[in-house]
Short mmCIF file of C-alpha atoms in Angstrom, two decimals:
data_model
loop_
_atom_site.label_atom_id
_atom_site.label_comp_id
_atom_site.label_asym_id
_atom_site.label_seq_id
_atom_site.Cartn_x
_atom_site.Cartn_y
_atom_site.Cartn_z
CA MET A 196 70.73 -17.98 14.69
CA ARG A 197 72.03 -21.49 15.14
CA ARG A 198 70.99 -23.09 18.40
CA THR A 199 73.89 -24.72 20.28
CA VAL A 200 72.38 -25.97 23.53
CA PHE A 201 71.67 -29.52 22.27
CA ASN A 202 74.01 -32.11 20.73
CA GLU A 203 73.44 -35.35 18.77
CA ASP A 204 72.65 -37.33 21.92
CA HIS A 205 69.90 -34.90 22.85
CA GLU A 206 68.43 -35.00 19.35
CA ALA A 207 68.44 -38.81 19.36
CA PHE A 208 66.64 -38.68 22.70
CA ARG A 209 64.15 -36.24 21.17
CA GLU A 210 63.31 -38.69 18.40
CA THR A 211 62.73 -41.45 20.97
CA ILE A 212 60.50 -39.25 23.12
CA ARG A 213 58.50 -37.97 20.16
CA ALA A 214 57.80 -41.52 18.99
CA PHE A 215 56.89 -42.58 22.53
CA ILE A 216 54.43 -39.70 22.90
CA GLU A 217 52.76 -40.48 19.59
CA ALA A 218 52.41 -44.16 20.45
CA GLU A 219 51.71 -44.16 24.19
CA VAL A 220 50.26 -40.77 25.14
CA VAL A 221 48.40 -39.05 22.30
CA PRO A 222 45.90 -41.91 21.68
CA VAL A 223 44.78 -41.98 25.33
CA TYR A 224 45.33 -38.41 26.42
CA ASP A 225 41.67 -37.44 26.25
CA GLU A 226 40.93 -40.25 28.72
CA TRP A 227 43.58 -38.92 31.10
CA PHE A 228 42.18 -35.42 30.74
CA ALA A 229 38.67 -36.58 31.62
CA ALA A 230 39.95 -38.63 34.58
CA GLY A 231 42.04 -35.74 35.92
CA GLN A 232 45.23 -37.77 36.15
CA ALA A 233 47.52 -40.09 34.27
CA PRO A 234 47.20 -43.77 35.24
CA ARG A 235 49.72 -45.12 37.73
CA ASP A 236 51.04 -47.76 35.32
CA PHE A 237 52.13 -45.02 32.90
CA TYR A 238 54.97 -44.18 35.27
CA TYR A 239 56.32 -47.71 34.93
CA LYS A 240 56.55 -47.07 31.18
CA LEU A 241 58.53 -43.89 31.83
CA GLY A 242 60.80 -45.91 34.10
CA GLU A 243 61.32 -48.54 31.39
CA LEU A 244 62.13 -45.78 28.92
CA GLY A 245 64.85 -44.52 31.26
CA ILE A 246 63.29 -41.11 31.88
CA PHE A 247 63.63 -41.28 35.67
CA GLY A 248 67.22 -42.49 35.72
CA ILE A 249 68.96 -39.99 33.45
CA ASN A 250 70.53 -38.04 36.32
CA VAL A 251 70.77 -40.94 38.78
CA PRO A 252 74.24 -42.45 39.36
CA GLU A 253 74.91 -45.73 37.54
CA GLU A 254 75.47 -47.64 40.78
CA PHE A 255 71.79 -47.13 41.59
CA GLY A 256 70.49 -48.11 38.17
CA GLY A 257 70.61 -44.75 36.40
CA ALA A 258 72.47 -43.38 33.40
CA GLY A 259 74.84 -41.27 35.48
CA MET A 260 74.29 -38.03 33.58
CA ASP A 261 74.67 -34.64 35.21
CA SER A 262 72.66 -32.41 32.91
CA HIS A 263 69.22 -30.85 32.68
CA LYS A 264 69.26 -30.78 28.88
CA PHE A 265 67.39 -34.07 28.54
CA GLU A 266 64.68 -32.62 30.78
CA ALA A 267 64.63 -29.59 28.48
CA VAL A 268 63.97 -31.88 25.52
CA LEU A 269 61.06 -33.42 27.45
CA TYR A 270 59.57 -29.98 28.04
CA GLU A 271 59.76 -29.16 24.33
CA GLU A 272 58.35 -32.46 23.13
CA THR A 273 55.42 -32.67 25.55
CA ALA A 274 54.49 -29.07 24.78
CA ARG A 275 54.82 -29.71 21.05
CA ALA A 276 52.33 -32.56 21.32
CA GLY A 277 50.02 -30.65 23.65
CA VAL A 278 50.32 -33.27 26.42
CA GLN A 279 51.65 -33.65 29.97
CA PHE A 280 53.32 -36.64 31.64
CA GLY A 281 51.02 -36.47 34.66
CA GLY A 282 52.75 -35.55 37.92
CA SER A 283 56.05 -37.18 36.99
CA GLY A 284 57.86 -33.88 36.53
CA VAL A 285 57.98 -33.37 40.30
CA HIS A 286 59.50 -36.85 40.69
CA VAL A 287 62.55 -35.85 38.64
CA LEU A 288 62.86 -32.07 38.76
CA LEU A 289 62.00 -31.48 42.43
CA ALA A 290 62.45 -34.66 44.45
CA LEU A 291 65.61 -36.08 42.89
CA PRO A 292 67.89 -33.11 43.65
CA TYR A 293 67.08 -33.41 47.36
CA ILE A 294 67.80 -37.13 47.37
CA LYS A 295 71.10 -36.65 45.56
CA MET A 296 72.13 -33.73 47.74
CA LEU A 297 70.97 -34.88 51.17
CA ALA A 298 70.57 -38.67 51.27
CA THR A 299 73.24 -40.82 52.87
CA ASP A 300 74.70 -43.75 50.94
CA GLU A 301 72.42 -46.06 52.89
CA GLN A 302 69.38 -43.97 52.01
CA LYS A 303 70.33 -43.79 48.34
CA LYS A 304 70.59 -47.58 48.22
CA ARG A 305 67.04 -47.77 49.61
CA TYR A 306 65.50 -44.96 47.60
CA LEU A 307 67.07 -44.68 44.17
CA PRO A 308 66.69 -48.11 42.52
CA LYS A 309 62.90 -47.96 42.93
CA PHE A 310 62.95 -44.27 41.99
CA VAL A 311 64.53 -45.15 38.64
CA THR A 312 62.02 -47.87 37.75
CA GLY A 313 58.96 -45.88 38.80
CA GLU A 314 58.15 -48.49 41.43
CA GLU A 315 58.22 -45.67 43.96
CA MET A 316 57.01 -42.26 42.79
CA TRP A 317 58.09 -39.22 44.81
CA ALA A 318 56.50 -35.86 45.52
CA ILE A 319 57.47 -32.96 47.76
CA ALA A 320 55.18 -31.30 50.30
CA MET A 321 56.03 -27.71 51.22
CA THR A 322 52.91 -25.55 50.88
CA GLU A 323 50.33 -25.45 53.66
CA PRO A 324 46.85 -23.97 53.82
CA GLY A 325 47.29 -20.30 54.67
CA THR A 326 51.06 -20.06 54.18
CA GLY A 327 51.49 -19.87 50.40
CA SER A 328 54.98 -18.64 49.51
CA ASP A 329 55.83 -18.01 53.18
CA LEU A 330 57.52 -21.35 53.90
CA ALA A 331 58.91 -20.07 57.19
CA GLY A 332 55.33 -19.86 58.44
CA MET A 333 54.63 -23.59 58.14
CA LYS A 334 52.83 -25.25 61.06
CA THR A 335 53.38 -28.96 60.35
CA THR A 336 55.51 -30.44 63.14
CA ALA A 337 57.76 -33.45 63.56
CA LYS A 338 58.63 -34.21 67.18
CA LEU A 339 61.33 -36.70 68.11
CA SER A 340 60.04 -39.60 70.20
CA GLU A 341 61.31 -40.13 73.73
CA ASP A 342 63.29 -43.22 72.70
CA GLY A 343 64.82 -41.35 69.74
CA THR A 344 63.80 -43.94 67.15
CA HIS A 345 61.29 -41.91 65.18
CA TYR A 346 59.61 -38.56 64.66
CA VAL A 347 55.87 -38.01 65.10
CA LEU A 348 54.50 -36.00 62.20
CA ASN A 349 51.34 -33.87 62.47
CA GLY A 350 49.91 -31.28 60.12
CA ALA A 351 48.55 -30.71 56.63
CA LYS A 352 49.82 -29.76 53.19
CA THR A 353 48.06 -28.57 50.04
CA PHE A 354 48.71 -28.13 46.30
CA ILE A 355 50.93 -31.23 46.32
CA THR A 356 51.60 -32.21 42.71
CA GLY A 357 51.85 -35.97 42.31
CA GLY A 358 50.26 -36.35 45.72
CA VAL A 359 47.66 -38.93 44.70
CA HIS A 360 50.04 -41.46 43.17
CA ALA A 361 53.06 -40.75 45.39
CA ASP A 362 54.70 -43.62 47.25
CA LYS A 363 57.22 -41.38 49.01
CA VAL A 364 56.84 -37.71 49.86
CA ILE A 365 59.54 -35.33 51.02
CA VAL A 366 57.69 -33.53 53.80
CA CYS A 367 58.89 -30.22 55.23
CA ALA A 368 58.08 -29.91 58.93
CA ARG A 369 59.10 -27.99 62.02
CA THR A 370 61.40 -29.89 64.37
CA SER A 371 62.17 -26.79 66.43
CA ALA A 372 60.56 -23.42 67.06
CA PRO A 373 61.89 -20.46 65.08
CA THR A 374 64.24 -18.10 66.89
CA ALA A 375 63.79 -14.37 67.38
CA GLU A 376 66.74 -13.81 65.05
CA ASP A 377 65.74 -16.32 62.39
CA ARG A 378 62.14 -17.40 61.79
CA ARG A 379 63.40 -19.81 59.11
CA PHE A 380 65.24 -21.92 61.66
CA GLY A 381 63.78 -25.24 62.77
CA ILE A 382 62.55 -26.77 59.51
CA SER A 383 63.60 -30.31 58.58
CA LEU A 384 62.97 -32.61 55.63
CA PHE A 385 61.71 -36.19 55.83
CA ALA A 386 61.18 -38.99 53.30
CA VAL A 387 57.73 -40.18 54.34
CA ASP A 388 56.20 -43.48 53.23
CA THR A 389 52.64 -42.82 52.09
CA LYS A 390 51.54 -46.21 53.43
CA SER A 391 52.32 -45.10 57.00
CA ASP A 392 49.53 -45.17 59.58
CA GLY A 393 48.04 -41.71 60.01
CA TYR A 394 49.04 -40.56 56.54
CA SER A 395 46.08 -39.70 54.33
CA VAL A 396 45.38 -38.17 50.93
CA GLY A 397 42.50 -35.70 51.01
CA ARG A 398 40.85 -34.13 48.01
CA LYS A 399 42.30 -34.50 44.54
CA LEU A 400 42.13 -30.81 43.71
CA ASP A 401 40.08 -29.66 40.74
CA LYS A 402 42.48 -27.35 38.89
CA LEU A 403 42.00 -24.91 36.05
CA GLY A 404 44.88 -26.45 34.09
CA LEU A 405 47.40 -29.29 34.22
CA ARG A 406 44.40 -31.57 34.37
CA THR A 407 46.35 -34.81 33.98
CA SER A 408 48.65 -33.96 36.87
CA ASP A 409 47.26 -35.27 40.17
CA THR A 410 47.37 -32.53 42.81
CA ALA A 411 46.18 -33.27 46.31
CA GLU A 412 45.77 -32.26 49.91
CA LEU A 413 47.71 -34.33 52.45
CA ALA A 414 47.15 -34.83 56.17
CA PHE A 415 49.39 -36.31 58.86
CA VAL A 416 48.03 -37.53 62.19
CA ASP A 417 50.70 -38.97 64.49
CA VAL A 418 52.60 -40.42 61.53
CA LYS A 419 55.74 -42.23 62.71
CA VAL A 420 58.76 -41.42 60.57
CA PRO A 421 61.92 -43.44 61.36
CA VAL A 422 64.96 -41.31 62.17
CA GLU A 423 66.63 -43.12 59.27
CA ASP A 424 64.36 -41.16 56.93
CA LEU A 425 65.49 -37.70 57.99
CA LEU A 426 67.04 -36.03 54.94
CA GLY A 427 70.09 -33.96 55.76
CA GLU A 428 70.55 -32.32 59.14
CA GLU A 429 67.79 -31.44 61.53
CA ASN A 430 66.60 -27.80 61.50
CA LYS A 431 68.48 -26.89 58.30
CA GLY A 432 65.65 -27.58 55.88
CA PHE A 433 65.04 -24.01 54.84
CA SER A 434 68.57 -23.62 53.49
CA TYR A 435 68.14 -26.88 51.56
CA LEU A 436 64.90 -25.62 50.04
CA GLY A 437 66.57 -22.41 48.94
CA HIS A 438 69.46 -24.34 47.40
CA ASN A 439 67.21 -26.14 44.91
CA LEU A 440 64.90 -23.26 44.02
CA ALA A 441 67.12 -22.22 41.10
CA SER A 442 66.66 -25.56 39.32
CA GLU A 443 62.92 -25.55 40.05
CA ARG A 444 62.53 -22.06 38.60
CA TRP A 445 64.66 -23.00 35.59
CA GLY A 446 62.22 -25.86 34.93
CA ILE A 447 59.23 -23.55 35.05
CA ALA A 448 60.99 -21.02 32.80
CA PHE A 449 62.00 -23.58 30.21
CA GLY A 450 58.59 -25.24 30.30
CA ALA A 451 56.89 -21.88 29.73
CA TYR A 452 59.13 -21.09 26.78
CA ALA A 453 58.35 -24.53 25.31
CA GLN A 454 54.63 -23.87 25.70
CA ALA A 455 54.94 -20.53 23.92
CA LYS A 456 56.83 -22.17 21.07
CA ALA A 457 54.15 -24.84 20.79
CA ALA A 458 51.40 -22.21 20.79
CA VAL A 459 52.89 -20.55 17.74
CA ARG A 460 53.06 -23.94 16.02
CA PHE A 461 49.40 -24.67 16.81
CA ALA A 462 48.27 -21.22 15.67
CA LYS A 463 50.29 -21.31 12.45
CA GLN A 464 48.81 -24.68 11.52
CA TYR A 465 45.29 -23.52 12.36
CA VAL A 466 45.34 -20.25 10.40
CA GLN A 467 46.73 -22.02 7.33
CA GLU A 468 43.86 -24.54 7.39
CA ARG A 469 40.97 -22.34 8.57
CA THR A 470 39.13 -20.38 5.87
CA VAL A 471 37.06 -17.19 6.39
CA PHE A 472 35.55 -14.98 3.70
CA GLY A 473 36.88 -17.45 1.14
CA LYS A 474 40.50 -17.10 2.20
CA PRO A 475 42.79 -18.83 4.73
CA VAL A 476 43.08 -16.85 7.97
CA ALA A 477 46.84 -16.81 7.34
CA HIS A 478 46.22 -14.63 4.27
CA PHE A 479 45.26 -11.56 6.34
CA GLN A 480 47.91 -9.05 7.35
CA ASN A 481 46.80 -8.96 10.98
CA THR A 482 47.37 -12.71 11.26
CA LYS A 483 50.85 -12.41 9.80
CA PHE A 484 51.75 -9.51 12.08
CA GLU A 485 50.42 -11.25 15.19
CA LEU A 486 52.31 -14.47 14.53
CA ALA A 487 55.46 -12.58 13.58
CA ALA A 488 55.35 -10.67 16.87
CA CYS A 489 54.77 -13.93 18.77
CA GLN A 490 57.69 -15.60 16.99
CA ALA A 491 60.00 -12.73 17.93
CA GLU A 492 59.01 -13.12 21.58
CA VAL A 493 59.55 -16.88 21.43
CA ASP A 494 63.00 -16.35 19.93
CA ALA A 495 63.92 -14.09 22.83
CA ALA A 496 62.53 -16.53 25.40
CA GLU A 497 64.43 -19.39 23.78
CA ALA A 498 67.69 -17.46 24.15
CA VAL A 499 66.97 -16.76 27.82
CA ALA A 500 65.92 -20.38 28.49
CA ASP A 501 68.98 -21.80 26.73
CA ARG A 502 71.34 -19.47 28.58
CA ALA A 503 69.79 -20.48 31.89
CA THR A 504 70.13 -24.16 30.94
CA GLU A 505 73.84 -23.79 30.22
CA ALA A 506 74.35 -21.91 33.49
CA LEU A 507 72.43 -24.53 35.48
CA ASP A 508 74.44 -27.39 34.01
CA ALA A 509 77.63 -25.52 34.82
CA GLY A 510 76.48 -24.97 38.41
CA GLU A 511 76.48 -21.21 37.86
CA LEU A 512 72.78 -20.28 37.77
CA THR A 513 72.26 -17.79 40.59
CA PRO A 514 68.94 -17.31 42.39
CA ALA A 515 68.51 -13.89 40.79
CA GLU A 516 69.25 -15.22 37.30
CA ALA A 517 66.80 -18.07 37.80
CA ALA A 518 64.18 -15.58 38.98
CA SER A 519 64.82 -13.39 35.95
CA ALA A 520 64.51 -16.33 33.55
CA LYS A 521 61.29 -17.47 35.20
CA LEU A 522 59.78 -13.99 35.18
CA PHE A 523 60.66 -13.31 31.55
CA CYS A 524 59.74 -16.69 30.06
CA THR A 525 56.46 -17.03 31.93
CA GLU A 526 55.34 -13.52 31.03
CA VAL A 527 56.27 -14.11 27.37
CA ALA A 528 54.33 -17.38 27.37
CA HIS A 529 51.31 -15.62 28.87
CA ARG A 530 51.26 -13.03 26.09
CA VAL A 531 52.05 -15.40 23.23
CA ILE A 532 49.57 -18.12 24.17
CA ASP A 533 46.80 -15.58 24.64
CA ARG A 534 47.41 -14.08 21.20
CA CYS A 535 47.62 -17.51 19.57
CA LEU A 536 44.33 -18.52 21.16
CA GLN A 537 42.76 -15.33 19.79
CA LEU A 538 43.79 -16.36 16.29
CA HIS A 539 41.79 -19.57 16.73
CA GLY A 540 38.61 -17.57 17.31
CA GLY A 541 35.83 -19.45 19.07
CA TYR A 542 37.52 -22.80 18.54
CA GLY A 543 40.39 -21.62 20.72
CA TYR A 544 38.01 -21.78 23.67
CA MET A 545 37.23 -25.46 23.10
CA ASN A 546 39.20 -28.05 25.07
CA GLU A 547 39.36 -30.32 22.03
CA TYR A 548 41.94 -27.90 20.64
CA PRO A 549 45.40 -28.04 22.25
CA ILE A 550 45.65 -24.25 22.42
CA ALA A 551 42.78 -24.14 24.94
CA ARG A 552 44.45 -26.68 27.21
CA LEU A 553 47.76 -24.90 26.81
CA TYR A 554 46.14 -21.62 27.84
CA ALA A 555 44.88 -23.17 31.07
CA ASP A 556 48.08 -25.13 31.75
CA ASN A 557 50.25 -22.06 31.32
CA ARG A 558 48.48 -19.85 33.85
CA VAL A 559 50.03 -21.48 36.92
CA ASN A 560 53.57 -20.75 35.71
CA ARG A 561 53.34 -17.21 37.10
CA ILE A 562 52.19 -18.56 40.47
CA TYR A 563 54.01 -21.72 41.53
CA GLY A 564 57.70 -21.88 42.25
CA GLY A 565 57.28 -18.31 43.52
CA THR A 566 54.90 -15.77 42.01
CA SER A 567 56.00 -13.19 39.45
CA GLU A 568 55.86 -10.63 42.25
CA ILE A 569 58.30 -12.71 44.32
CA MET A 570 60.59 -12.99 41.28
CA LYS A 571 60.59 -9.21 40.91
CA SER A 572 61.49 -8.83 44.59
CA ILE A 573 64.44 -11.21 44.20
CA ILE A 574 65.68 -9.42 41.10
CA ALA A 575 65.29 -6.00 42.70
CA LYS A 576 67.19 -7.09 45.81
CA ASN A 577 70.01 -8.38 43.63
CA MET A 578 70.09 -4.97 41.95
CA GLY A 579 70.69 -3.38 45.34
CA LEU A 580 67.21 -1.86 45.49
#
């Protein structure tokens, strides 16, 4: 079947990204892996390459595109090479939609030019210790000062991807108590400068996978946030969060599909080169059947991922469809990557092989952005169950 989701512009972009990865990432990736994060200056290189400005309006220094297909190419190419671009995915996939949707013209003039160049890296802080997927249960507060010039932020966040290198963080906090009718009421979003007094980065978390992506705990003690850095309207944050979940879940779905596709590539290459009992591993029927089954699953996931991409670009991807795509693609990736690792034998368990890193990186896909169980609940509700 001929794939139609990408055009010549996307394929030209793919060639550029593939060359960039080979030149700038692959030679030093082991160093990043050992350090547990990509270096801060790498993000300036991504800015110079134009990665951060693809979907930013031209007036703010971007390319003015309105498509997620270039992001899709990034997912495929990083997975193909067995690398990650640190925590920069949050900068573009999660933070940018909130800035574009909620920021005033004045805020965009302040935020976006430095966003595009990588001079200011953004993260988003939702999850708190003890709340998990229950965002309505967050305890972090932002109280308006008596003179009305700023909010005073207090609380803590955890699992914040990009939290170590971030210069700005979109922090979700309670500005009002929830009501008896709506426990989601009272949440607001703020663009917080990480250099503010009282703002601190706690532990850089030691994760199973995504080792080059800095993930941190954050703490806020009487942090003053100017009223000019409130994003959107006060107390309406929960609805804003829900609005962008579809694009976040699309990103996880497409990334998982790309990982599964890469796993088959790694396994195919390995079994053709590895010899046992005097024959290449690829010679045995079990190997052929396993890879054939994996390829069939990848083909199905590709179709789902591509369909979701087209719907997202058209503004038609519903929450239930995004949940379905995430559930299907992440579960496929789980099965495929596990089987491809098995074909590597003992070497598949060694971090020097990309399949081992891919196995660890992939596991979180069924957790963050809403667990698989949450996805099933959303789908079932949409079915009228």
